[in-house]
Short mmCIF file of N, CA and C in Angstrom, two decimals:
data_model
loop_
_atom_site.label_atom_id
_atom_site.label_comp_id
_atom_site.label_asym_id
_atom_site.label_seq_id
_atom_site.Cartn_x
_atom_site.Cartn_y
_atom_site.Cartn_z
N MET I 253 6.95 -81.52 15.60
CA MET I 253 7.38 -80.76 16.01
C MET I 253 6.84 -79.75 15.43
N LEU I 254 5.65 -79.76 14.92
CA LEU I 254 3.94 -78.79 14.30
C LEU I 254 4.02 -78.09 15.29
N ILE I 255 4.07 -78.68 16.81
CA ILE I 255 3.92 -77.23 18.15
C ILE I 255 5.09 -76.57 17.87
N VAL I 256 6.60 -77.14 18.25
CA VAL I 256 7.58 -75.97 18.30
C VAL I 256 8.43 -75.00 17.15
N ALA I 257 7.27 -75.92 15.25
CA ALA I 257 6.88 -74.37 15.05
C ALA I 257 5.20 -73.53 15.21
N ALA I 258 4.66 -73.73 15.52
CA ALA I 258 3.84 -73.44 15.73
C ALA I 258 4.39 -72.01 16.83
N ARG I 259 4.84 -72.67 17.91
CA ARG I 259 5.18 -71.87 19.42
C ARG I 259 6.34 -70.69 18.94
N ARG I 260 7.07 -71.91 17.68
CA ARG I 260 8.50 -69.50 16.81
C ARG I 260 7.09 -69.01 16.93
N SER I 261 6.54 -69.68 15.66
CA SER I 261 6.20 -68.45 15.26
C SER I 261 5.24 -67.55 15.84
N ILE I 262 4.23 -67.86 17.35
CA ILE I 262 3.53 -67.05 18.08
C ILE I 262 5.30 -66.24 18.57
N ARG I 263 5.29 -66.41 18.90
CA ARG I 263 7.16 -66.32 19.90
C ARG I 263 7.04 -65.30 18.83
N GLN I 264 8.14 -65.05 17.73
CA GLN I 264 7.79 -64.01 16.48
C GLN I 264 7.10 -62.70 16.60
N LEU I 265 5.54 -64.09 16.19
CA LEU I 265 4.63 -62.39 15.93
C LEU I 265 5.00 -61.68 17.79
N VAL I 266 3.98 -62.05 18.83
CA VAL I 266 4.01 -61.62 19.95
C VAL I 266 5.78 -60.88 20.25
N ALA I 267 6.75 -60.96 19.63
CA ALA I 267 8.43 -60.44 19.91
C ALA I 267 8.14 -59.14 18.91
N ALA I 268 7.29 -59.43 17.56
CA ALA I 268 7.21 -58.32 16.60
C ALA I 268 6.56 -57.22 17.50
N LYS I 269 5.53 -57.23 17.77
CA LYS I 269 4.48 -56.66 18.40
C LYS I 269 4.58 -55.96 20.09
N ALA I 270 5.45 -56.04 19.98
CA ALA I 270 5.93 -55.98 22.12
C ALA I 270 8.07 -55.05 21.63
N VAL I 271 8.05 -54.64 20.22
CA VAL I 271 8.67 -53.58 20.31
C VAL I 271 8.48 -52.46 20.38
N PRO I 272 7.41 -52.40 19.43
CA PRO I 272 7.34 -50.83 19.86
C PRO I 272 7.11 -50.13 21.25
N LEU I 273 6.49 -50.97 21.67
CA LEU I 273 5.66 -51.19 22.99
C LEU I 273 7.88 -51.44 23.51
N ASP I 274 8.70 -51.95 23.65
CA ASP I 274 9.82 -51.65 23.56
C ASP I 274 9.81 -53.13 25.47
N LEU I 275 8.87 -53.63 25.03
CA LEU I 275 8.96 -55.08 25.79
C LEU I 275 9.26 -55.98 24.98
N THR I 276 9.61 -56.95 25.40
CA THR I 276 10.25 -58.75 25.59
C THR I 276 9.40 -59.65 25.46
N PRO I 277 9.35 -60.94 24.42
CA PRO I 277 8.12 -62.05 25.35
C PRO I 277 7.58 -62.43 26.48
N HIS I 278 8.71 -62.62 26.73
CA HIS I 278 8.99 -62.78 28.04
C HIS I 278 8.42 -61.39 29.71
N HIS I 279 8.91 -60.41 29.31
CA HIS I 279 8.08 -59.18 29.92
C HIS I 279 6.56 -58.74 29.88
N VAL I 280 5.92 -59.99 28.60
CA VAL I 280 4.09 -59.10 27.56
C VAL I 280 3.42 -60.97 28.81
N TRP I 281 4.52 -62.06 28.40
CA TRP I 281 3.30 -63.10 29.38
C TRP I 281 3.90 -62.59 31.29
N MET I 282 4.88 -62.07 31.65
CA MET I 282 4.64 -62.07 33.00
C MET I 282 3.51 -60.93 33.49
N LEU I 283 3.48 -59.29 32.72
CA LEU I 283 2.74 -58.63 32.29
C LEU I 283 0.97 -59.16 32.74
N LEU I 284 0.74 -60.29 31.72
CA LEU I 284 -0.29 -60.78 31.87
C LEU I 284 -0.13 -61.27 33.09
N VAL I 285 0.23 -62.37 32.96
CA VAL I 285 0.47 -62.84 34.41
C VAL I 285 -0.26 -62.54 35.30
N ILE I 286 0.30 -61.10 35.38
CA ILE I 286 0.81 -60.56 36.70
C ILE I 286 -1.30 -60.18 37.58
N SER I 287 -1.32 -59.31 36.00
CA SER I 287 -2.51 -58.71 35.70
C SER I 287 -3.79 -59.62 36.21
N ARG I 288 -3.62 -60.69 35.56
CA ARG I 288 -4.47 -61.91 36.37
C ARG I 288 -4.69 -62.55 37.69
N ALA I 289 -3.92 -62.10 37.73
CA ALA I 289 -3.49 -62.83 39.66
C ALA I 289 -3.02 -62.38 40.62
N ALA I 290 -2.83 -60.50 40.40
CA ALA I 290 -1.76 -60.00 41.44
C ALA I 290 -3.28 -60.36 42.96
N PRO I 291 -2.05 -60.20 43.45
CA PRO I 291 -1.07 -59.78 44.00
C PRO I 291 -0.17 -61.29 43.85
N LEU I 292 0.95 -61.24 43.09
CA LEU I 292 1.59 -61.52 43.67
C LEU I 292 3.04 -62.38 43.92
N SER I 293 3.51 -63.51 44.19
CA SER I 293 5.19 -63.75 45.60
C SER I 293 5.64 -63.66 44.15
N LEU I 294 6.88 -63.59 44.43
CA LEU I 294 8.08 -63.43 43.41
C LEU I 294 7.70 -64.73 43.93
N GLY I 295 7.79 -66.58 43.88
CA GLY I 295 7.92 -68.08 43.46
C GLY I 295 6.89 -67.46 42.48
N GLU I 296 5.17 -67.43 43.59
CA GLU I 296 4.43 -67.67 42.81
C GLU I 296 4.24 -66.72 41.44
N LEU I 297 4.95 -66.04 41.03
CA LEU I 297 5.50 -65.75 40.21
C LEU I 297 6.44 -67.13 38.77
N ALA I 298 7.63 -67.30 39.52
CA ALA I 298 8.28 -67.44 39.07
C ALA I 298 7.86 -69.03 38.47
N ARG I 299 6.73 -69.55 39.16
CA ARG I 299 6.54 -71.14 39.43
C ARG I 299 5.20 -70.96 38.42
N ALA I 300 4.48 -69.27 38.04
CA ALA I 300 3.96 -69.43 36.88
C ALA I 300 4.48 -69.13 35.57
N MET I 301 5.08 -69.12 35.45
CA MET I 301 6.44 -68.64 33.91
C MET I 301 7.67 -69.70 34.07
N TRP I 302 7.62 -70.66 34.98
CA TRP I 302 8.94 -71.92 35.03
C TRP I 302 9.46 -71.07 35.38
N MET I 303 9.56 -70.06 35.84
CA MET I 303 11.25 -69.60 35.52
C MET I 303 12.09 -70.09 36.91
N ASP I 304 13.67 -69.19 36.76
CA ASP I 304 13.08 -69.68 38.92
C ASP I 304 13.95 -67.94 38.57
N ASN I 305 13.63 -67.84 40.65
CA ASN I 305 13.70 -67.03 40.43
C ASN I 305 14.50 -65.62 40.77
N PRO I 306 16.13 -66.09 40.16
CA PRO I 306 16.64 -64.66 39.49
C PRO I 306 17.09 -64.39 38.67
N THR I 307 16.04 -64.84 36.90
CA THR I 307 15.90 -64.49 36.72
C THR I 307 14.06 -63.57 36.84
N ILE I 308 12.74 -63.98 37.11
CA ILE I 308 11.72 -63.29 37.19
C ILE I 308 12.39 -62.15 38.40
N SER I 309 13.38 -62.24 39.43
CA SER I 309 13.40 -61.06 39.87
C SER I 309 13.77 -59.93 39.50
N ARG I 310 14.99 -60.34 38.51
CA ARG I 310 14.95 -59.00 37.59
C ARG I 310 14.17 -58.40 36.23
N MET I 311 13.28 -59.46 36.63
CA MET I 311 12.36 -58.34 35.33
C MET I 311 11.50 -58.80 35.72
N VAL I 312 11.18 -58.16 37.46
CA VAL I 312 10.28 -57.55 37.40
C VAL I 312 10.75 -56.06 37.85
N GLN I 313 12.20 -56.31 38.68
CA GLN I 313 13.00 -54.87 39.04
C GLN I 313 13.30 -54.31 37.55
N GLN I 314 13.50 -55.32 36.19
CA GLN I 314 13.43 -54.22 35.75
C GLN I 314 11.56 -52.94 35.19
N MET I 315 10.91 -53.81 34.95
CA MET I 315 9.04 -53.52 35.03
C MET I 315 8.81 -52.65 36.02
N THR I 316 10.19 -52.90 37.31
CA THR I 316 9.36 -51.64 38.43
C THR I 316 10.40 -50.80 37.99
N GLN I 317 11.41 -50.49 37.70
CA GLN I 317 12.17 -49.26 37.30
C GLN I 317 10.96 -48.85 36.56
N ARG I 318 11.08 -48.61 34.94
CA ARG I 318 10.08 -48.24 34.27
C ARG I 318 8.70 -48.29 34.83
N GLY I 319 8.07 -48.43 36.15
CA GLY I 319 6.71 -47.73 36.27
C GLY I 319 5.87 -48.39 35.79
N TYR I 320 5.94 -49.80 35.64
CA TYR I 320 4.24 -51.01 35.33
C TYR I 320 4.01 -51.37 36.95
N LEU I 321 4.82 -52.21 37.70
CA LEU I 321 4.94 -52.07 38.53
C LEU I 321 5.27 -51.94 40.26
N VAL I 322 5.09 -52.36 41.33
CA VAL I 322 5.16 -52.23 41.40
C VAL I 322 4.83 -53.67 43.19
N VAL I 323 6.19 -53.10 44.21
CA VAL I 323 6.11 -54.12 44.49
C VAL I 323 6.37 -53.82 45.72
N GLY I 324 5.54 -54.62 46.56
CA GLY I 324 5.44 -53.96 48.50
C GLY I 324 5.98 -55.46 49.56
N PRO I 325 5.58 -55.07 50.23
CA PRO I 325 5.76 -55.78 51.86
C PRO I 325 4.03 -56.82 51.41
N ASP I 326 4.71 -58.40 50.93
CA ASP I 326 3.10 -59.40 52.01
C ASP I 326 2.77 -59.13 53.74
N PRO I 327 1.25 -58.56 54.03
CA PRO I 327 1.41 -58.25 55.06
C PRO I 327 1.28 -60.10 56.46
N ASN I 328 1.09 -61.20 55.35
CA ASN I 328 0.66 -61.96 56.20
C ASN I 328 2.24 -62.14 56.46
N HIS I 329 2.93 -62.12 55.15
CA HIS I 329 4.01 -63.16 55.59
C HIS I 329 5.44 -61.48 55.82
N GLY I 330 6.92 -61.65 56.57
CA GLY I 330 7.03 -60.32 56.83
C GLY I 330 8.53 -60.69 55.60
N ARG I 331 8.95 -61.95 55.52
CA ARG I 331 9.66 -61.66 54.14
C ARG I 331 9.56 -61.15 52.94
N ARG I 332 7.85 -61.98 52.52
CA ARG I 332 7.92 -61.94 51.61
C ARG I 332 7.49 -60.78 51.24
N ILE I 333 7.79 -60.99 48.73
CA ILE I 333 6.83 -59.16 48.55
C ILE I 333 5.53 -59.62 47.67
N ARG I 334 4.61 -58.98 47.52
CA ARG I 334 3.76 -59.46 46.57
C ARG I 334 4.03 -58.23 45.50
N ILE I 335 3.70 -58.44 44.31
CA ILE I 335 4.20 -57.96 42.38
C ILE I 335 2.70 -57.38 42.20
N ARG I 336 2.13 -56.36 41.96
CA ARG I 336 1.23 -55.70 41.74
C ARG I 336 1.23 -54.55 40.93
N LEU I 337 0.79 -53.75 39.81
CA LEU I 337 0.88 -53.59 38.12
C LEU I 337 0.76 -51.77 39.26
N THR I 338 0.79 -51.17 37.66
CA THR I 338 0.42 -49.89 38.57
C THR I 338 -0.66 -49.24 37.49
N PRO I 339 -0.59 -47.88 37.95
CA PRO I 339 -2.12 -47.64 36.91
C PRO I 339 -1.85 -48.10 35.04
N GLU I 340 0.19 -47.47 35.56
CA GLU I 340 0.90 -47.60 33.70
C GLU I 340 -0.13 -48.73 33.73
N GLY I 341 0.95 -50.22 34.59
CA GLY I 341 1.14 -51.42 33.87
C GLY I 341 -0.40 -52.73 33.83
N VAL I 342 -1.76 -51.63 34.12
CA VAL I 342 -2.80 -52.08 34.38
C VAL I 342 -3.10 -51.49 32.87
N THR I 343 -2.92 -49.59 31.83
CA THR I 343 -2.96 -49.88 30.41
C THR I 343 -2.11 -50.53 29.67
N LEU I 344 -1.23 -50.76 29.87
CA LEU I 344 -0.09 -51.71 29.27
C LEU I 344 -0.64 -52.64 28.73
N CYS I 345 -1.02 -53.27 30.28
CA CYS I 345 -1.73 -55.24 29.99
C CYS I 345 -2.80 -54.68 28.98
N GLU I 346 -4.13 -53.08 29.29
CA GLU I 346 -4.81 -53.61 27.81
C GLU I 346 -4.76 -53.46 26.79
N GLN I 347 -3.98 -53.08 26.16
CA GLN I 347 -2.84 -52.77 25.50
C GLN I 347 -2.78 -54.44 24.65
N LEU I 348 -1.48 -54.75 25.92
CA LEU I 348 -1.37 -55.66 25.08
C LEU I 348 -2.73 -56.89 25.43
N GLU I 349 -3.89 -56.56 25.89
CA GLU I 349 -4.49 -57.68 25.57
C GLU I 349 -5.93 -57.60 24.20
N ALA I 350 -5.32 -56.49 23.71
CA ALA I 350 -5.95 -55.61 22.36
C ALA I 350 -4.74 -56.44 21.60
N LEU I 351 -3.64 -56.12 22.00
CA LEU I 351 -2.84 -57.37 20.24
C LEU I 351 -2.85 -58.73 20.17
N GLY I 352 -3.22 -59.12 21.26
CA GLY I 352 -3.66 -60.81 21.83
C GLY I 352 -5.20 -60.94 21.27
N GLU I 353 -6.14 -60.55 21.39
CA GLU I 353 -7.13 -60.92 20.74
C GLU I 353 -6.42 -60.12 19.66
N GLY I 354 -5.28 -59.44 18.36
CA GLY I 354 -5.65 -59.91 16.84
C GLY I 354 -4.90 -61.04 16.85
N LEU I 355 -4.20 -61.23 17.37
CA LEU I 355 -3.13 -62.27 17.22
C LEU I 355 -4.28 -63.60 16.49
N ARG I 356 -5.09 -63.98 17.81
CA ARG I 356 -5.17 -64.88 17.82
C ARG I 356 -7.09 -65.35 16.94
N LEU I 357 -7.83 -63.51 16.09
CA LEU I 357 -8.27 -64.19 15.28
C LEU I 357 -7.65 -64.14 14.20
N GLN I 358 -6.79 -63.18 13.96
CA GLN I 358 -5.54 -64.24 12.54
C GLN I 358 -4.92 -65.52 12.70
N SER I 359 -4.81 -65.61 13.74
CA SER I 359 -4.76 -67.29 13.59
C SER I 359 -5.51 -68.86 13.36
N GLU I 360 -6.47 -68.09 13.66
CA GLU I 360 -7.60 -69.47 14.27
C GLU I 360 -8.51 -68.31 12.39
N ARG I 361 -7.91 -68.00 11.58
CA ARG I 361 -8.77 -67.08 10.60
C ARG I 361 -9.01 -68.71 10.43
N GLY I 362 -10.28 -68.69 9.24
CA GLY I 362 -10.79 -70.49 8.12
C GLY I 362 -10.84 -71.41 8.63
N MET I 363 -11.00 -71.05 9.93
CA MET I 363 -11.85 -72.65 11.64
C MET I 363 -12.21 -71.74 11.73
N THR I 364 -13.85 -73.07 12.03
CA THR I 364 -14.92 -72.96 12.68
C THR I 364 -14.88 -73.24 14.09
N GLU I 365 -15.71 -72.61 15.00
CA GLU I 365 -16.01 -72.99 16.63
C GLU I 365 -15.72 -74.03 16.84
N GLU I 366 -16.38 -75.20 16.62
CA GLU I 366 -16.18 -76.37 16.22
C GLU I 366 -14.35 -75.93 16.67
N GLU I 367 -13.94 -76.31 15.49
CA GLU I 367 -12.48 -76.32 15.30
C GLU I 367 -11.37 -76.29 16.82
N THR I 368 -11.36 -74.22 16.28
CA THR I 368 -10.51 -73.73 17.46
C THR I 368 -11.42 -74.14 18.89
N GLU I 369 -12.21 -75.67 19.53
CA GLU I 369 -12.35 -75.50 20.40
C GLU I 369 -11.98 -76.95 21.22
N ALA I 370 -11.65 -78.30 19.81
CA ALA I 370 -10.92 -78.93 19.61
C ALA I 370 -10.01 -78.43 19.94
N LEU I 371 -8.93 -77.45 18.87
CA LEU I 371 -6.74 -77.26 19.29
C LEU I 371 -7.30 -77.23 20.53
N ARG I 372 -8.11 -75.86 21.21
CA ARG I 372 -7.72 -76.18 22.28
C ARG I 372 -7.88 -77.25 23.50
N ALA I 373 -8.96 -78.15 22.95
CA ALA I 373 -9.15 -78.81 24.40
C ALA I 373 -8.49 -80.15 23.47
N LEU I 374 -7.88 -80.01 22.56
CA LEU I 374 -6.18 -81.93 23.08
C LEU I 374 -5.23 -80.56 22.70
N LEU I 375 -4.42 -79.63 22.43
CA LEU I 375 -3.90 -79.03 23.49
C LEU I 375 -2.96 -79.26 24.51
N THR I 376 -4.19 -78.75 25.74
CA THR I 376 -4.22 -78.70 26.84
C THR I 376 -4.32 -80.11 27.37
N LYS I 377 -4.32 -80.80 26.75
CA LYS I 377 -4.20 -82.29 26.72
C LYS I 377 -2.91 -82.50 26.87
N TYR I 378 -2.37 -82.78 25.51
CA TYR I 378 -1.90 -82.56 25.67
C TYR I 378 -0.79 -81.93 26.23
N MET I 379 -0.64 -81.36 27.25
CA MET I 379 1.05 -80.42 27.91
C MET I 379 0.32 -80.54 28.83
N ARG I 380 -0.95 -81.47 29.85
CA ARG I 380 -1.49 -82.41 30.72
C ARG I 380 -0.21 -83.20 30.48
N ASN I 381 -0.35 -83.91 29.45
CA ASN I 381 0.19 -85.21 29.96
C ASN I 381 1.20 -84.93 28.96
N LEU I 382 1.66 -84.21 28.90
CA LEU I 382 3.44 -83.48 29.41
C LEU I 382 4.08 -83.10 30.45
N ASP I 383 2.96 -83.10 31.68
CA ASP I 383 3.47 -82.72 32.85
C ASP I 383 3.11 -83.75 33.67
N VAL I 384 2.08 -84.63 33.59
CA VAL I 384 2.28 -86.12 34.43
C VAL I 384 4.42 -86.42 33.77
N MET I 385 4.12 -86.93 32.39
CA MET I 385 5.88 -87.09 32.13
C MET I 385 6.73 -87.00 33.10
N VAL I 386 6.42 -85.14 32.68
CA VAL I 386 7.73 -84.06 33.74
C VAL I 386 7.67 -85.17 35.02
N ALA I 387 6.89 -84.80 35.71
CA ALA I 387 6.37 -84.65 37.34
C ALA I 387 6.87 -86.59 37.70
N ASN I 388 6.85 -87.26 37.01
CA ASN I 388 7.63 -88.97 37.10
C ASN I 388 8.95 -88.52 36.40
N ASP I 389 8.79 -87.97 35.39
CA ASP I 389 10.66 -88.34 35.14
C ASP I 389 11.47 -86.90 36.32
N LEU I 390 11.06 -86.13 36.22
CA LEU I 390 11.63 -85.13 37.25
C LEU I 390 11.17 -84.36 38.12
N PRO I 391 11.30 -85.65 39.74
CA PRO I 391 10.89 -85.05 40.08
C PRO I 391 11.38 -82.85 40.83
N GLY I 392 10.05 -82.85 41.77
CA GLY I 392 10.75 -81.77 42.13
C GLY I 392 10.62 -80.13 40.98
N MET I 393 10.41 -80.83 39.54
CA MET I 393 9.79 -79.65 39.29
C MET I 393 8.17 -79.22 39.44
N PRO I 394 8.34 -77.93 38.85
CA PRO I 394 7.50 -77.10 39.23
C PRO I 394 6.12 -77.59 38.26
N ILE I 395 4.52 -78.09 37.92
CA ILE I 395 3.58 -77.96 37.15
C ILE I 395 2.80 -76.81 36.72
N ARG I 396 3.44 -76.92 36.06
CA ARG I 396 2.11 -75.17 35.79
C ARG I 396 0.84 -75.87 35.77
N PRO I 397 0.40 -74.41 36.25
CA PRO I 397 -0.76 -74.75 36.24
C PRO I 397 -2.30 -74.45 34.72
N HIS I 398 -3.82 -75.25 34.65
CA HIS I 398 -3.62 -75.12 33.74
C HIS I 398 -4.77 -74.58 33.92
N PRO I 399 -5.66 -73.48 33.35
CA PRO I 399 -7.01 -72.38 32.74
C PRO I 399 -7.59 -73.67 33.06
N LYS I 400 -8.69 -73.47 33.27
CA LYS I 400 -9.31 -75.33 32.62
C LYS I 400 -9.79 -74.88 30.91
N ASP I 401 -10.04 -73.57 30.93
CA ASP I 401 -10.27 -73.29 29.63
C ASP I 401 -9.36 -71.98 28.38
N ALA I 402 -7.86 -72.31 28.17
CA ALA I 402 -7.42 -70.92 28.76
C ALA I 402 -8.29 -69.46 27.65
N GLU I 403 -7.37 -68.28 28.14
CA GLU I 403 -8.53 -67.18 27.26
C GLU I 403 -8.47 -66.64 26.72
N PRO I 404 -9.48 -66.42 25.35
CA PRO I 404 -9.44 -66.21 23.66
C PRO I 404 -8.37 -65.24 23.72
N GLY I 405 -6.97 -65.09 22.50
CA GLY I 405 -6.64 -63.45 22.89
C GLY I 405 -5.32 -63.48 23.95
N SER I 406 -5.29 -64.51 24.18
CA SER I 406 -4.41 -65.81 25.70
C SER I 406 -2.51 -64.71 25.53
N LEU I 407 -1.45 -63.62 25.08
CA LEU I 407 -0.84 -63.65 24.70
C LEU I 407 0.68 -64.45 26.46
N SER I 408 -1.05 -64.88 27.49
CA SER I 408 0.39 -66.19 28.15
C SER I 408 0.10 -67.09 28.53
N SER I 409 -0.99 -67.99 27.37
CA SER I 409 -0.59 -68.48 27.25
C SER I 409 -0.02 -69.29 25.92
N VAL I 410 0.18 -68.85 25.42
CA VAL I 410 1.08 -68.74 24.41
C VAL I 410 2.61 -68.55 24.01
N SER I 411 3.25 -67.79 25.04
CA SER I 411 4.15 -67.07 25.31
C SER I 411 5.07 -68.44 25.84
#
């Protein structure tokens, strides 16, 4: 229950910070995932965000129309597209990273460096255990990628 409550609070904070930018938490997460791993195919982005292709496609279209993303052909695959940030998208992601760093610092207030490292390590282990359960109980469900250490201030890791 604590994890659910923490996730809800984080999502509410991200949503509040994203409102002036006219973004949803999912848009924030998507843009940051793309900023760290571009160029991505639609399928790669969907797997990274644990969402289906039609939902990701709509979100990419929205952000493309707003000038934050550009979609182009994959030179190695005739039917696949690659998604990248525009210069405006890069600038926006720099703002989002700064917001994420501020939220991280505030949420870790009063914790020692050892406590934050322990929290990160335990949550990573917890998520890996859940992913093994998903793989065993729900064959075909994608397993989320786990960075060795989640980047501090990363909004994409907390949405």
